[in-house]
Amino acid sequence: RSKPLDKYFGTEWKRSIKDLSQYDKRCRKDDYPGEETSKKFNGRTFPHTLQKPDKGKGPAYEDLWNFPFLDEVLLDLAKVIVDKESLGEDNSTDLLNIGLSMSDAVGH
């Protein structure tokens, strides 16, 4: 059975702006007072790694709520729905609404 979420364990969440001088101009300091320190994040600064499960334990899927990867999962699901439901294949209007909101979960 497919477990599409498992591919994210061990994945790093990195800053999207790699040039530090540009990052400093456009963003607040990475180590900012009030940010949560969590073992799930390996500290307060980027990069953050979604930890692989310990031996003998299953994946901690609830940890995905602390990372932006679930929006990507949702878009992958939308592609499957478009294909399986043959959206856009006939003369009738098809509408598929998708709300991407992981930035709310990881940014607040």
CSV table of N, CA and C in Angstrom, one decimal:
chain,number,residue,atom,x,y,z
A,1,ARG,N,0.8,-1.2,0.0
A,1,ARG,CA,0.0,0.0,0.0
A,1,ARG,C,0.9,1.3,0.0
A,2,SER,N,0.5,2.2,-0.8
A,2,SER,CA,1.3,3.4,-0.9
A,2,SER,C,1.2,4.3,0.4
A,3,LYS,N,2.3,4.8,0.8
A,3,LYS,CA,2.4,5.7,1.9
A,3,LYS,C,3.1,7.0,1.4
A,4,PRO,N,2.4,7.9,0.7
A,4,PRO,CA,3.0,9.0,0.1
A,4,PRO,C,3.7,10.0,1.1
A,5,LEU,N,3.3,10.0,2.3
A,5,LEU,CA,3.8,11.0,3.3
A,5,LEU,C,5.2,10.6,3.8
A,6,ASP,N,5.5,9.3,3.7
A,6,ASP,CA,6.8,8.7,4.2
A,6,ASP,C,8.0,9.3,3.5
A,7,LYS,N,7.9,9.8,2.3
A,7,LYS,CA,9.0,10.3,1.6
A,7,LYS,C,9.5,11.6,2.2
A,8,TYR,N,8.7,12.3,3.0
A,8,TYR,CA,9.1,13.6,3.6
A,8,TYR,C,10.0,13.4,4.9
A,9,PHE,N,10.0,12.2,5.5
A,9,PHE,CA,10.8,12.0,6.7
A,9,PHE,C,12.2,12.0,6.3
A,10,GLY,N,13.0,12.8,7.0
A,10,GLY,CA,14.4,13.0,6.7
A,10,GLY,C,14.7,14.1,5.7
A,11,THR,N,13.6,14.8,5.3
A,11,THR,CA,13.7,16.0,4.4
A,11,THR,C,14.0,17.2,5.1
A,12,GLU,N,14.8,18.1,4.6
A,12,GLU,CA,15.1,19.4,5.2
A,12,GLU,C,14.2,20.5,4.6
A,13,TRP,N,13.7,21.3,5.5
A,13,TRP,CA,13.0,22.5,5.2
A,13,TRP,C,14.1,23.6,5.2
A,14,LYS,N,14.4,24.2,4.1
A,14,LYS,CA,15.5,25.2,4.0
A,14,LYS,C,14.9,26.5,3.7
A,15,ARG,N,15.7,27.5,3.9
A,15,ARG,CA,15.3,28.9,3.5
A,15,ARG,C,15.1,28.9,2.0
A,16,SER,N,14.1,29.6,1.5
A,16,SER,CA,14.0,29.7,0.0
A,16,SER,C,14.9,30.8,-0.6
A,17,ILE,N,15.4,31.7,0.2
A,17,ILE,CA,16.4,32.7,-0.2
A,17,ILE,C,17.7,32.3,0.3
A,18,LYS,N,18.6,31.8,-0.7
A,18,LYS,CA,19.8,31.2,-0.3
A,18,LYS,C,20.9,32.3,-0.1
A,19,ASP,N,20.9,33.4,-0.8
A,19,ASP,CA,21.9,34.5,-0.7
A,19,ASP,C,21.6,35.2,0.6
A,20,LEU,N,22.6,35.1,1.6
A,20,LEU,CA,22.4,35.6,2.9
A,20,LEU,C,22.2,37.1,2.9
A,21,SER,N,22.9,37.8,2.0
A,21,SER,CA,22.7,39.3,2.0
A,21,SER,C,21.3,39.7,1.5
A,22,GLN,N,20.7,38.9,0.6
A,22,GLN,CA,19.3,39.1,0.2
A,22,GLN,C,18.4,38.7,1.3
A,23,TYR,N,18.7,37.6,2.0
A,23,TYR,CA,17.8,37.2,3.1
A,23,TYR,C,17.8,38.3,4.1
A,24,ASP,N,18.9,38.8,4.5
A,24,ASP,CA,19.0,39.9,5.5
A,24,ASP,C,18.2,41.1,5.2
A,25,LYS,N,18.1,41.4,3.9
A,25,LYS,CA,17.4,42.6,3.4
A,25,LYS,C,15.9,42.4,3.4
A,26,ARG,N,15.4,41.1,3.2
A,26,ARG,CA,14.0,40.9,3.0
A,26,ARG,C,13.3,40.2,4.1
A,27,CYS,N,14.1,39.6,5.0
A,27,CYS,CA,13.5,38.8,6.1
A,27,CYS,C,14.0,39.3,7.5
A,28,ARG,N,13.2,38.9,8.5
A,28,ARG,CA,13.7,39.2,9.8
A,28,ARG,C,14.8,38.2,10.2
A,29,LYS,N,15.5,38.4,11.2
A,29,LYS,CA,16.5,37.5,11.7
A,29,LYS,C,15.9,36.1,11.9
A,30,ASP,N,16.7,35.1,11.5
A,30,ASP,CA,16.2,33.7,11.6
A,30,ASP,C,16.0,33.3,13.0
A,31,ASP,N,17.0,33.7,13.9
A,31,ASP,CA,16.8,33.3,15.3
A,31,ASP,C,16.1,34.5,16.0
A,32,TYR,N,14.8,34.4,16.1
A,32,TYR,CA,14.0,35.5,16.5
A,32,TYR,C,13.4,35.2,17.8
A,33,PRO,N,13.4,36.2,18.8
A,33,PRO,CA,12.7,35.9,20.1
A,33,PRO,C,11.3,35.5,19.9
A,34,GLY,N,10.9,34.6,20.7
A,34,GLY,CA,9.5,34.1,20.6
A,34,GLY,C,9.3,32.9,19.7
A,35,GLU,N,10.2,32.6,18.9
A,35,GLU,CA,10.1,31.4,18.1
A,35,GLU,C,10.2,30.2,19.0
A,36,GLU,N,9.5,29.2,18.7
A,36,GLU,CA,9.5,28.0,19.5
A,36,GLU,C,10.8,27.2,19.3
A,37,THR,N,11.4,26.7,20.3
A,37,THR,CA,12.5,25.8,20.3
A,37,THR,C,11.9,24.4,20.4
A,38,SER,N,12.2,23.6,19.5
A,38,SER,CA,11.5,22.3,19.5
A,38,SER,C,12.5,21.2,19.0
A,39,LYS,N,12.5,20.0,19.6
A,39,LYS,CA,13.3,19.0,19.1
A,39,LYS,C,12.9,18.5,17.7
A,40,LYS,N,11.6,18.8,17.4
A,40,LYS,CA,11.1,18.5,16.0
A,40,LYS,C,11.8,19.4,15.0
A,41,PHE,N,12.3,20.6,15.4
A,41,PHE,CA,13.0,21.5,14.5
A,41,PHE,C,14.5,21.4,14.5
A,42,ASN,N,15.1,20.7,15.4
A,42,ASN,CA,16.5,20.8,15.6
A,42,ASN,C,17.0,22.2,16.0
A,43,GLY,N,16.2,22.9,16.8
A,43,GLY,CA,16.6,24.2,17.1
A,43,GLY,C,15.7,25.2,16.4
A,44,ARG,N,16.0,26.5,16.6
A,44,ARG,CA,15.1,27.6,16.1
A,44,ARG,C,15.5,28.1,14.7
A,45,THR,N,16.7,27.8,14.2
A,45,THR,CA,17.1,28.3,13.0
A,45,THR,C,17.1,27.3,11.8
A,46,PHE,N,17.0,27.8,10.6
A,46,PHE,CA,17.0,26.9,9.4
A,46,PHE,C,18.4,26.3,9.2
A,47,PRO,N,18.4,25.2,8.6
A,47,PRO,CA,17.3,24.3,8.1
A,47,PRO,C,16.7,23.5,9.2
A,48,HIS,N,15.5,23.1,9.0
A,48,HIS,CA,14.8,22.2,9.9
A,48,HIS,C,14.6,20.8,9.2
A,49,THR,N,14.9,19.7,9.9
A,49,THR,CA,14.8,18.4,9.3
A,49,THR,C,13.6,17.7,9.9
A,50,LEU,N,12.7,17.1,9.1
A,50,LEU,CA,11.6,16.3,9.6
A,50,LEU,C,12.3,14.9,9.9
A,51,GLN,N,12.4,14.6,11.2
A,51,GLN,CA,13.1,13.5,11.6
A,51,GLN,C,12.5,12.2,11.2
A,52,LYS,N,13.4,11.3,10.8
A,52,LYS,CA,13.0,9.9,10.5
A,52,LYS,C,12.6,9.2,11.7
A,53,PRO,N,11.7,8.2,11.6
A,53,PRO,CA,11.2,7.5,12.8
A,53,PRO,C,12.3,6.7,13.5
A,54,ASP,N,12.3,6.6,14.8
A,54,ASP,CA,13.2,5.7,15.5
A,54,ASP,C,13.0,4.3,15.1
A,55,LYS,N,14.0,3.5,15.2
A,55,LYS,CA,13.9,2.1,14.8
A,55,LYS,C,12.8,1.4,15.7
A,56,GLY,N,11.9,0.7,15.0
A,56,GLY,CA,10.8,0.0,15.8
A,56,GLY,C,9.6,0.8,16.0
A,57,LYS,N,9.7,2.1,15.6
A,57,LYS,CA,8.5,3.0,15.7
A,57,LYS,C,8.0,3.4,14.3
A,58,GLY,N,6.8,3.6,14.2
A,58,GLY,CA,6.2,4.1,12.9
A,58,GLY,C,6.5,5.6,12.8
A,59,PRO,N,6.2,6.1,11.6
A,59,PRO,CA,6.4,7.6,11.4
A,59,PRO,C,5.5,8.4,12.3
A,60,ALA,N,6.0,9.5,12.7
A,60,ALA,CA,5.2,10.5,13.5
A,60,ALA,C,4.6,11.5,12.6
A,61,TYR,N,3.5,11.0,12.0
A,61,TYR,CA,2.8,11.8,10.9
A,61,TYR,C,2.3,13.2,11.5
A,62,GLU,N,2.1,13.3,12.8
A,62,GLU,CA,1.6,14.5,13.4
A,62,GLU,C,2.7,15.6,13.3
A,63,ASP,N,4.0,15.2,13.2
A,63,ASP,CA,5.1,16.1,13.0
A,63,ASP,C,5.0,16.9,11.7
A,64,LEU,N,4.3,16.3,10.7
A,64,LEU,CA,4.2,17.0,9.4
A,64,LEU,C,3.5,18.4,9.6
A,65,TRP,N,2.7,18.5,10.6
A,65,TRP,CA,2.0,19.8,10.8
A,65,TRP,C,2.9,21.0,11.1
A,66,ASN,N,4.2,20.6,11.4
A,66,ASN,CA,5.2,21.7,11.8
A,66,ASN,C,6.0,22.0,10.5
A,67,PHE,N,5.7,21.5,9.4
A,67,PHE,CA,6.5,21.7,8.2
A,67,PHE,C,5.6,22.0,7.0
A,68,PRO,N,6.1,22.7,6.0
A,68,PRO,CA,5.2,23.1,4.9
A,68,PRO,C,4.9,22.0,3.9
A,69,PHE,N,5.3,20.8,4.1
A,69,PHE,CA,5.2,19.8,3.0
A,69,PHE,C,3.8,19.4,2.7
A,70,LEU,N,2.9,19.6,3.6
A,70,LEU,CA,1.5,19.1,3.4
A,70,LEU,C,0.8,19.8,2.2
A,71,ASP,N,1.2,21.1,1.9
A,71,ASP,CA,0.6,21.8,0.8
A,71,ASP,C,1.0,21.0,-0.5
A,72,GLU,N,2.3,20.6,-0.6
A,72,GLU,CA,2.7,19.8,-1.7
A,72,GLU,C,1.9,18.5,-1.8
A,73,VAL,N,1.7,17.8,-0.7
A,73,VAL,CA,0.9,16.6,-0.7
A,73,VAL,C,-0.5,16.9,-1.2
A,74,LEU,N,-1.1,18.0,-0.8
A,74,LEU,CA,-2.5,18.4,-1.3
A,74,LEU,C,-2.5,18.6,-2.8
A,75,LEU,N,-1.5,19.3,-3.3
A,75,LEU,CA,-1.4,19.5,-4.8
A,75,LEU,C,-1.2,18.2,-5.5
A,76,ASP,N,-0.4,17.3,-5.0
A,76,ASP,CA,-0.3,15.9,-5.6
A,76,ASP,C,-1.7,15.2,-5.6
A,77,LEU,N,-2.4,15.3,-4.5
A,77,LEU,CA,-3.8,14.7,-4.4
A,77,LEU,C,-4.7,15.4,-5.5
A,78,ALA,N,-4.6,16.7,-5.6
A,78,ALA,CA,-5.4,17.4,-6.6
A,78,ALA,C,-5.2,16.9,-8.0
A,79,LYS,N,-3.9,16.6,-8.3
A,79,LYS,CA,-3.6,16.1,-9.7
A,79,LYS,C,-4.2,14.7,-9.9
A,80,VAL,N,-4.2,13.9,-8.9
A,80,VAL,CA,-4.8,12.6,-8.9
A,80,VAL,C,-6.3,12.7,-9.2
A,81,ILE,N,-7.0,13.7,-8.4
A,81,ILE,CA,-8.4,13.9,-8.6
A,81,ILE,C,-8.7,14.3,-10.0
A,82,VAL,N,-8.0,15.3,-10.5
A,82,VAL,CA,-8.2,15.8,-11.9
A,82,VAL,C,-8.2,14.6,-12.9
A,83,ASP,N,-7.2,13.8,-12.7
A,83,ASP,CA,-7.0,12.6,-13.6
A,83,ASP,C,-8.1,11.6,-13.4
A,84,LYS,N,-8.4,11.1,-12.2
A,84,LYS,CA,-9.3,10.1,-11.9
A,84,LYS,C,-10.8,10.5,-12.2
A,85,GLU,N,-11.1,11.8,-12.0
A,85,GLU,CA,-12.4,12.2,-12.2
A,85,GLU,C,-12.6,12.8,-13.6
A,86,SER,N,-11.5,12.8,-14.4
A,86,SER,CA,-11.6,13.3,-15.8
A,86,SER,C,-12.0,14.7,-15.9
A,87,LEU,N,-11.5,15.5,-14.9
A,87,LEU,CA,-12.0,16.9,-14.9
A,87,LEU,C,-11.4,17.6,-16.2
A,88,GLY,N,-12.3,18.4,-16.8
A,88,GLY,CA,-11.9,19.2,-18.0
A,88,GLY,C,-12.0,18.3,-19.3
A,89,GLU,N,-12.5,17.1,-19.2
A,89,GLU,CA,-12.5,16.2,-20.4
A,89,GLU,C,-13.8,16.3,-21.2
A,90,ASP,N,-14.8,17.1,-20.8
A,90,ASP,CA,-16.0,17.2,-21.6
A,90,ASP,C,-16.5,18.6,-21.7
A,91,ASN,N,-17.7,18.8,-22.2
A,91,ASN,CA,-18.2,20.2,-22.4
A,91,ASN,C,-18.7,20.8,-21.1
A,92,SER,N,-18.9,20.1,-20.0
A,92,SER,CA,-19.4,20.7,-18.8
A,92,SER,C,-18.3,21.3,-18.0
A,93,THR,N,-18.6,22.4,-17.3
A,93,THR,CA,-17.6,23.1,-16.5
A,93,THR,C,-17.3,22.3,-15.2
A,94,ASP,N,-16.1,22.0,-15.0
A,94,ASP,CA,-15.6,21.4,-13.7
A,94,ASP,C,-14.9,22.4,-12.8
A,95,LEU,N,-15.1,22.3,-11.6
A,95,LEU,CA,-14.5,23.2,-10.6
A,95,LEU,C,-13.9,22.4,-9.5
A,96,LEU,N,-12.7,22.6,-9.2
A,96,LEU,CA,-12.0,21.9,-8.1
A,96,LEU,C,-11.3,23.0,-7.3
A,97,ASN,N,-11.8,23.3,-6.1
A,97,ASN,CA,-11.3,24.3,-5.2
A,97,ASN,C,-10.3,23.7,-4.3
A,98,ILE,N,-9.1,24.4,-4.1
A,98,ILE,CA,-8.1,23.9,-3.2
A,98,ILE,C,-7.6,25.1,-2.4
A,99,GLY,N,-7.5,24.8,-1.1
A,99,GLY,CA,-7.0,25.8,-0.2
A,99,GLY,C,-5.7,25.4,0.4
A,100,LEU,N,-4.6,26.2,0.1
A,100,LEU,CA,-3.3,25.9,0.7
A,100,LEU,C,-3.1,26.7,1.9
A,101,SER,N,-2.9,26.1,3.0
A,101,SER,CA,-2.9,26.9,4.3
A,101,SER,C,-1.8,26.4,5.3
A,102,MET,N,-0.8,25.7,4.8
A,102,MET,CA,0.2,25.3,5.7
A,102,MET,C,1.1,26.5,6.2
A,103,SER,N,1.1,27.6,5.5
A,103,SER,CA,1.8,28.7,6.0
A,103,SER,C,1.2,29.2,7.3
A,104,ASP,N,-0.1,29.1,7.4
A,104,ASP,CA,-0.8,29.4,8.7
A,104,ASP,C,-0.2,28.6,9.8
A,105,ALA,N,-0.2,27.3,9.6
A,105,ALA,CA,0.3,26.3,10.6
A,105,ALA,C,1.7,26.5,11.0
A,106,VAL,N,2.6,26.7,10.0
A,106,VAL,CA,4.0,26.8,10.3
A,106,VAL,C,4.5,28.2,10.6
A,107,GLY,N,3.7,29.2,10.3
A,107,GLY,CA,4.1,30.6,10.5
A,107,GLY,C,3.5,31.3,11.7
A,108,HIS,N,2.7,30.6,12.5
A,108,HIS,CA,2.0,31.3,13.6
A,108,HIS,C,2.4,30.6,14.9
